[in-house]
């Protein structure tokens, strides 16, 4: 049998030189022309490869160096409009002629923001430097100066011959030349590339594979490789190798990619094809993206709007100020002369415009951005410290690696998830079985009772594996007493597979490409039917201590069409076919001799499938030797056919796999992460669409889809797109769109005549493989594909590459006004995690991901309350300056003490709003999960949008009017305190307004607060009385003596706090301002409460709920008619593990 894989991509004939001298006679000009579309590599010839200037093998993901950090980082920060604006404002404040405020009020917060951001960027980049250094300094063994020497990965070059040991990472994309195995194959793990932990098999060319581990032969080894150019296609490679005068086609089965790990193979030798950024792993790695939340974008637009409002107020103030100077101020020039640099009222108006920009700059305060950074940091700590997201077994807490995306977790509409390690643990366990109508391991169906909590003791079997568990003692007893059907059941499991067996440290170890097969062979082993050894023509079992030797005559391979595999073995004079596969294909080929057994087994299969288990049917057949001899000739003819080989083999297999006798069925559990079905149900009720993007095969992905209840039997239809060309994919998309329209039309008609008030809701699923997805993502088809996918509630994309994952996320992100989240556990998920609005990396064992969405809902609600309150309090605070301008000739005179302006957002109002934005909870986590519909407001931007922003500004304007005019009118008539001192001076008025403002805004946030705790009490009441402490310090003689110009409000606090009239005015203003807010709060919580408010009152009334109700969404457990079958091996694998002797370097040792 040829070593060349029939599934590999064929090399075009014009690129292959068939004559021995073809390569030698090729001219240099031919090479130059070819190099435009291909890469020519001279293996083991450093000098010639150096001329090509291929990429180095080091990788760089960092952004800065020590010298470039400060200038580049500052440049990037000042590219942000907000930072540039505040720098401009600081420059203006340094001009004394136009400044009414202390420049420190802007300088200190700006330096803090720039410093914190620079420090964070520096730490992140340092970590990238460390990661790059660690990877680039890994050791590699390279042929240099006539021997294999240890060097660093960064020094590996294209064309080098490398040696890789077992369990080592592949340092670059290499062409496999030879292995240490007699059969010339090696196993690799590709989890970092495609997410699959199943081992893949690779095999070199027979011509180079015969070199084996003879390192001396590589010293003078030379060859010329014509390779394709670097690209991101993980599953395809095309090239030709010219070696010893012959030309050989090279396909993907002979290439090992960077990111793979060598497994179960002592060592291999290979030639480097692609290095560094040219490797397929790096070609699939997306570039880093700076992610901004939806609220960030809204906030930026609103800040711009506020800046426009600021300019409008400043322009109005400047115009009115200029008019006042020209009409009224001219009479005061005798004792209020104009500055020497002003010549007329117009120039004064221009200066007033800049002065008002400075005076009213707190409408867009830099403290907003400082507060947001602090709040997000605090919110990320609440995620890090959440014990419900702590995985005790691995001591792994949740870790928010970015502080900028917390609230966006509360607005997610699309979740893109990897499967292996994310939805599943990729741990297969033999859970139960049915043997000739008798079920084992199912306490509900078993005819004999057993304790499900008591595990079977396998210690009497010296081959048992401690991790294997089974709960039904009856199966082991039937094995031990010699029940023949049970023996035949496990004998089939021990023979019908492609697993390899070897001894390691005295222990029998299995090398399995498929975890399903490994689970079945391990089950047979623990029940006493031990697969001990295989060669290309022989298999040896240890059956309950007795050696049994079988001649392996033929392996009938598995593929997605056949959905089964068979082995034909001979023991003595008896030829037996053992077959395992999906129930549908096995039942079609049974002899029908025992319908009662078939009926019982069908019931058992339905029960197993209803529990989400992956099932296989087992059958056998005794073959007449004469028939087998004739069939073998037909098989040989089909196997050597040059045209239509696969179809002819399928026909020959079909011929012999008939009239089978049913033995039983197996049920394997692909263990899901904890709480996955319940979490998916909760997310669905929260209006979140789930896409599973996996590198697994279609059937495996579909099985998991049903197991985790992503796909259900309640769906109207599950569409599968399996097109092999653009036309078929487009046709499928159009047909399915029409089918959905027809179903909806039919359902609408039924709803029209339905007497019930509950209308039928249509639910669809979609499954598409990687090849079809490649066509569906093309420019002329991607929008139709997205339209179809948008009609479906669950989408599974299987056999997809890392880049395809990112492209799918990008398609949804760019064309849907929705927040996307990507979650994965491997390097193959990095691209989609980078592309999504939010990326979550998990260590593979955490469950309870719904808790993350609870934090997101809380953080979104908190941030909305924060923004609503922040804009309100700053408008209320700032516009008092403008109203005072009406009575001060619009001179841009501040109504407050300049230090109060500086400390307003830092001291008097910062703690309550930060506490609210970090600690606030409308309802607790348990009620949040019980009622997923509360998540919907975040998706629809209900809690903060332009309408709410306008209402907030209107409330702030009204508050500022009341804050200014109530005290102003109260003191206007020349009020006098009990000491006979007048109360109509600027300092007295400004202090009363400031004191009233602090009380109002802190009581206002008390009205916003739903979750009261000791921290919020301290923050609110301490902030309220902090003004009194401030007044006694900053208005004292001590501070006045330090700087009379800076602390001019000397002893004004005694006059204010000792005046009953001032306290009365303050109380009246507070009540007047807060009354509408109290009434609005009463109306929104009592008269017309929202869903959240109704649930909050339910929590107040009924108290907490049990943790057992955490996953409250109902997950319907109906018996499924979908029967997932447990196969995930690569088609053609038996050709490698069961190959003819002609493909190995030496004849297998007889056994």
PDB file of C-alpha atoms in Angstrom, residues 371-529:
ATOM      1  CA  UNK A 371     -13.147  57.920  38.392  1.00  0.00           C
ATOM      2  CA  UNK A 372     -13.915  55.540  35.519  1.00  0.00           C
ATOM      3  CA  UNK A 373     -10.442  53.978  35.776  1.00  0.00           C
ATOM      4  CA  UNK A 374     -10.769  53.568  39.556  1.00  0.00           C
ATOM      5  CA  UNK A 375     -14.251  52.120  39.241  1.00  0.00           C
ATOM      6  CA  UNK A 376     -13.254  49.611  36.585  1.00  0.00           C
ATOM      7  CA  UNK A 377     -10.288  48.549  38.661  1.00  0.00           C
ATOM      8  CA  UNK A 378     -12.569  48.026  41.654  1.00  0.00           C
ATOM      9  CA  UNK A 379     -15.101  46.144  39.540  1.00  0.00           C
ATOM     10  CA  UNK A 380     -12.360  43.858  38.228  1.00  0.00           C
ATOM     11  CA  UNK A 381     -11.361  43.121  41.826  1.00  0.00           C
ATOM     12  CA  UNK A 382     -14.913  42.016  42.606  1.00  0.00           C
ATOM     13  CA  UNK A 383     -14.563  39.520  39.748  1.00  0.00           C
ATOM     14  CA  UNK A 384     -11.145  38.365  40.948  1.00  0.00           C
ATOM     15  CA  UNK A 385     -12.395  37.895  44.509  1.00  0.00           C
ATOM     16  CA  UNK A 386     -15.650  36.115  43.664  1.00  0.00           C
ATOM     17  CA  UNK A 387     -15.475  32.714  45.370  1.00  0.00           C
ATOM     18  CA  UNK A 388     -18.165  31.350  43.051  1.00  0.00           C
ATOM     19  CA  UNK A 389     -15.741  31.698  40.168  1.00  0.00           C
ATOM     20  CA  UNK A 390     -12.882  30.075  42.051  1.00  0.00           C
ATOM     21  CA  UNK A 391     -11.902  26.543  40.979  1.00  0.00           C
ATOM     22  CA  UNK A 392     -10.769  24.793  44.138  1.00  0.00           C
ATOM     23  CA  UNK A 393      -9.280  21.674  42.517  1.00  0.00           C
ATOM     24  CA  UNK A 394      -6.750  23.642  40.494  1.00  0.00           C
ATOM     25  CA  UNK A 395      -6.553  26.615  42.885  1.00  0.00           C
ATOM     26  CA  UNK A 396      -7.538  28.871  39.988  1.00  0.00           C
ATOM     27  CA  UNK A 397      -9.403  32.120  40.692  1.00  0.00           C
ATOM     28  CA  UNK A 398     -11.056  34.256  38.055  1.00  0.00           C
ATOM     29  CA  UNK A 399      -8.751  36.943  36.726  1.00  0.00           C
ATOM     30  CA  UNK A 400      -9.885  40.094  34.945  1.00  0.00           C
ATOM     31  CA  UNK A 401      -6.831  40.806  32.802  1.00  0.00           C
ATOM     32  CA  UNK A 402      -8.263  44.063  31.531  1.00  0.00           C
ATOM     33  CA  UNK A 403     -10.180  46.669  33.483  1.00  0.00           C
ATOM     34  CA  UNK A 404     -11.834  48.342  30.510  1.00  0.00           C
ATOM     35  CA  UNK A 405     -14.546  45.851  29.557  1.00  0.00           C
ATOM     36  CA  UNK A 406     -16.387  45.053  32.797  1.00  0.00           C
ATOM     37  CA  UNK A 407     -19.706  46.736  32.073  1.00  0.00           C
ATOM     38  CA  UNK A 408     -19.757  45.356  28.548  1.00  0.00           C
ATOM     39  CA  UNK A 409     -20.236  41.918  30.106  1.00  0.00           C
ATOM     40  CA  UNK A 410     -23.727  43.154  30.889  1.00  0.00           C
ATOM     41  CA  UNK A 411     -24.560  43.942  27.252  1.00  0.00           C
ATOM     42  CA  UNK A 412     -23.561  40.737  25.455  1.00  0.00           C
ATOM     43  CA  UNK A 413     -25.831  39.435  22.717  1.00  0.00           C
ATOM     44  CA  UNK A 414     -23.530  36.940  21.012  1.00  0.00           C
ATOM     45  CA  UNK A 415     -21.294  34.372  22.695  1.00  0.00           C
ATOM     46  CA  UNK A 416     -18.695  32.546  20.593  1.00  0.00           C
ATOM     47  CA  UNK A 417     -17.390  29.500  22.401  1.00  0.00           C
ATOM     48  CA  UNK A 418     -14.815  26.856  21.724  1.00  0.00           C
ATOM     49  CA  UNK A 419     -15.990  23.325  22.506  1.00  0.00           C
ATOM     50  CA  UNK A 420     -13.096  21.241  23.761  1.00  0.00           C
ATOM     51  CA  UNK A 421     -12.045  22.363  27.218  1.00  0.00           C
ATOM     52  CA  UNK A 422     -14.694  25.102  27.284  1.00  0.00           C
ATOM     53  CA  UNK A 423     -18.053  23.339  27.009  1.00  0.00           C
ATOM     54  CA  UNK A 424     -16.488  19.928  27.626  1.00  0.00           C
ATOM     55  CA  UNK A 425     -13.620  18.636  29.710  1.00  0.00           C
ATOM     56  CA  UNK A 426     -12.564  16.330  26.846  1.00  0.00           C
ATOM     57  CA  UNK A 427     -12.722  13.421  29.272  1.00  0.00           C
ATOM     58  CA  UNK A 428     -14.501  10.349  27.897  1.00  0.00           C
ATOM     59  CA  UNK A 429     -15.882   7.795  30.353  1.00  0.00           C
ATOM     60  CA  UNK A 430     -17.497   4.406  29.758  1.00  0.00           C
ATOM     61  CA  UNK A 431     -20.815   5.070  31.454  1.00  0.00           C
ATOM     62  CA  UNK A 432     -23.197   2.206  30.648  1.00  0.00           C
ATOM     63  CA  UNK A 433     -23.905  -0.482  28.079  1.00  0.00           C
ATOM     64  CA  UNK A 434     -26.509  -2.887  26.701  1.00  0.00           C
ATOM     65  CA  UNK A 435     -25.582  -6.525  25.921  1.00  0.00           C
ATOM     66  CA  UNK A 436     -28.149  -8.701  24.127  1.00  0.00           C
ATOM     67  CA  UNK A 437     -31.010  -6.750  25.648  1.00  0.00           C
ATOM     68  CA  UNK A 438     -29.566  -6.556  29.173  1.00  0.00           C
ATOM     69  CA  UNK A 439     -28.621  -3.101  30.352  1.00  0.00           C
ATOM     70  CA  UNK A 440     -25.734  -2.412  32.722  1.00  0.00           C
ATOM     71  CA  UNK A 441     -24.925   0.818  34.568  1.00  0.00           C
ATOM     72  CA  UNK A 442     -28.419   2.357  34.347  1.00  0.00           C
ATOM     73  CA  UNK A 443     -30.200   2.146  37.725  1.00  0.00           C
ATOM     74  CA  UNK A 444     -33.578   2.928  36.128  1.00  0.00           C
ATOM     75  CA  UNK A 445     -33.468   0.305  33.354  1.00  0.00           C
ATOM     76  CA  UNK A 446     -31.408  -2.442  34.954  1.00  0.00           C
ATOM     77  CA  UNK A 447     -33.309  -5.603  35.875  1.00  0.00           C
ATOM     78  CA  UNK A 448     -30.876  -6.307  38.713  1.00  0.00           C
ATOM     79  CA  UNK A 449     -30.442  -3.783  41.474  1.00  0.00           C
ATOM     80  CA  UNK A 450     -27.098  -2.191  42.317  1.00  0.00           C
ATOM     81  CA  UNK A 451     -25.823   0.754  44.278  1.00  0.00           C
ATOM     82  CA  UNK A 452     -25.029   3.631  41.926  1.00  0.00           C
ATOM     83  CA  UNK A 453     -22.909   5.298  44.595  1.00  0.00           C
ATOM     84  CA  UNK A 454     -20.707   2.241  45.175  1.00  0.00           C
ATOM     85  CA  UNK A 455     -17.949   1.850  42.628  1.00  0.00           C
ATOM     86  CA  UNK A 456     -16.855  -1.527  41.280  1.00  0.00           C
ATOM     87  CA  UNK A 457     -13.565  -2.866  42.671  1.00  0.00           C
ATOM     88  CA  UNK A 458     -11.218  -3.806  39.807  1.00  0.00           C
ATOM     89  CA  UNK A 459      -8.115  -4.301  41.949  1.00  0.00           C
ATOM     90  CA  UNK A 460      -8.026  -8.066  41.232  1.00  0.00           C
ATOM     91  CA  UNK A 461      -7.119  -7.237  37.612  1.00  0.00           C
ATOM     92  CA  UNK A 462      -3.403  -6.462  37.430  1.00  0.00           C
ATOM     93  CA  UNK A 463      -4.007  -4.394  34.268  1.00  0.00           C
ATOM     94  CA  UNK A 464      -6.713  -2.220  35.806  1.00  0.00           C
ATOM     95  CA  UNK A 465      -6.374   1.564  35.716  1.00  0.00           C
ATOM     96  CA  UNK A 466      -7.109   3.347  39.025  1.00  0.00           C
ATOM     97  CA  UNK A 467      -8.964   6.217  37.349  1.00  0.00           C
ATOM     98  CA  UNK A 468     -11.521   3.929  35.686  1.00  0.00           C
ATOM     99  CA  UNK A 469     -14.872   3.835  37.483  1.00  0.00           C
ATOM    100  CA  UNK A 470     -18.082   1.876  36.908  1.00  0.00           C
ATOM    101  CA  UNK A 471     -21.049   1.558  39.227  1.00  0.00           C
ATOM    102  CA  UNK A 472     -22.716  -1.745  38.230  1.00  0.00           C
ATOM    103  CA  UNK A 473     -21.127  -4.766  39.947  1.00  0.00           C
ATOM    104  CA  UNK A 474     -23.355  -7.107  37.897  1.00  0.00           C
ATOM    105  CA  UNK A 475     -21.307  -6.559  34.726  1.00  0.00           C
ATOM    106  CA  UNK A 476     -18.046  -7.596  36.405  1.00  0.00           C
ATOM    107  CA  UNK A 477     -19.748 -10.643  37.930  1.00  0.00           C
ATOM    108  CA  UNK A 478     -21.094 -11.746  34.525  1.00  0.00           C
ATOM    109  CA  UNK A 479     -17.585 -11.357  33.118  1.00  0.00           C
ATOM    110  CA  UNK A 480     -16.091 -13.477  35.861  1.00  0.00           C
ATOM    111  CA  UNK A 481     -18.673 -16.286  35.665  1.00  0.00           C
ATOM    112  CA  UNK A 482     -18.227 -16.538  31.904  1.00  0.00           C
ATOM    113  CA  UNK A 483     -21.441 -15.145  30.386  1.00  0.00           C
ATOM    114  CA  UNK A 484     -20.634 -15.629  26.695  1.00  0.00           C
ATOM    115  CA  UNK A 485     -22.389 -12.516  25.254  1.00  0.00           C
ATOM    116  CA  UNK A 486     -20.554 -10.343  27.799  1.00  0.00           C
ATOM    117  CA  UNK A 487     -17.234 -11.904  26.807  1.00  0.00           C
ATOM    118  CA  UNK A 488     -17.975 -11.378  23.134  1.00  0.00           C
ATOM    119  CA  UNK A 489     -18.975  -7.766  23.838  1.00  0.00           C
ATOM    120  CA  UNK A 490     -15.643  -6.912  25.459  1.00  0.00           C
ATOM    121  CA  UNK A 491     -13.688  -9.009  22.965  1.00  0.00           C
ATOM    122  CA  UNK A 492     -15.107  -6.799  20.212  1.00  0.00           C
ATOM    123  CA  UNK A 493     -14.093  -3.669  22.097  1.00  0.00           C
ATOM    124  CA  UNK A 494     -10.571  -5.031  22.529  1.00  0.00           C
ATOM    125  CA  UNK A 495     -10.182  -5.891  18.825  1.00  0.00           C
ATOM    126  CA  UNK A 496     -12.169  -3.368  16.783  1.00  0.00           C
ATOM    127  CA  UNK A 497     -10.083  -0.198  17.010  1.00  0.00           C
ATOM    128  CA  UNK A 498      -6.913   1.504  15.797  1.00  0.00           C
ATOM    129  CA  UNK A 499      -5.285   1.993  19.208  1.00  0.00           C
ATOM    130  CA  UNK A 500      -1.561   1.303  19.632  1.00  0.00           C
ATOM    131  CA  UNK A 501      -0.204  -0.405  22.766  1.00  0.00           C
ATOM    132  CA  UNK A 502       3.274  -0.088  24.277  1.00  0.00           C
ATOM    133  CA  UNK A 503       4.983  -0.552  27.613  1.00  0.00           C
ATOM    134  CA  UNK A 504       6.319   2.459  29.481  1.00  0.00           C
ATOM    135  CA  UNK A 505       8.040   1.998  32.857  1.00  0.00           C
ATOM    136  CA  UNK A 506       6.495  -1.436  33.134  1.00  0.00           C
ATOM    137  CA  UNK A 507       2.977  -0.130  32.528  1.00  0.00           C
ATOM    138  CA  UNK A 508       0.790  -0.861  29.512  1.00  0.00           C
ATOM    139  CA  UNK A 509       0.066   2.435  27.777  1.00  0.00           C
ATOM    140  CA  UNK A 510      -2.383   3.054  24.946  1.00  0.00           C
ATOM    141  CA  UNK A 511      -1.787   5.553  22.147  1.00  0.00           C
ATOM    142  CA  UNK A 512      -5.163   6.558  20.817  1.00  0.00           C
ATOM    143  CA  UNK A 513      -5.988   9.216  18.295  1.00  0.00           C
ATOM    144  CA  UNK A 514      -9.598   9.297  19.465  1.00  0.00           C
ATOM    145  CA  UNK A 515     -10.520   9.630  23.164  1.00  0.00           C
ATOM    146  CA  UNK A 516     -13.712   7.680  22.389  1.00  0.00           C
ATOM    147  CA  UNK A 517     -11.735   4.641  21.254  1.00  0.00           C
ATOM    148  CA  UNK A 518      -9.390   4.987  24.203  1.00  0.00           C
ATOM    149  CA  UNK A 519     -12.361   4.942  26.600  1.00  0.00           C
ATOM    150  CA  UNK A 520     -13.787   1.755  25.053  1.00  0.00           C
ATOM    151  CA  UNK A 521     -10.450  -0.081  24.985  1.00  0.00           C
ATOM    152  CA  UNK A 522      -9.781   1.024  28.567  1.00  0.00           C
ATOM    153  CA  UNK A 523     -13.203  -0.316  29.582  1.00  0.00           C
ATOM    154  CA  UNK A 524     -12.462  -3.720  28.023  1.00  0.00           C
ATOM    155  CA  UNK A 525      -9.069  -3.698  29.755  1.00  0.00           C
ATOM    156  CA  UNK A 526     -10.539  -3.078  33.202  1.00  0.00           C
ATOM    157  CA  UNK A 527     -13.152  -5.797  32.756  1.00  0.00           C
ATOM    158  CA  UNK A 528     -10.390  -8.285  31.938  1.00  0.00           C
ATOM    159  CA  UNK A 529     -10.139  -8.159  28.132  1.00  0.00           C
TER     160      UNK A 529
END
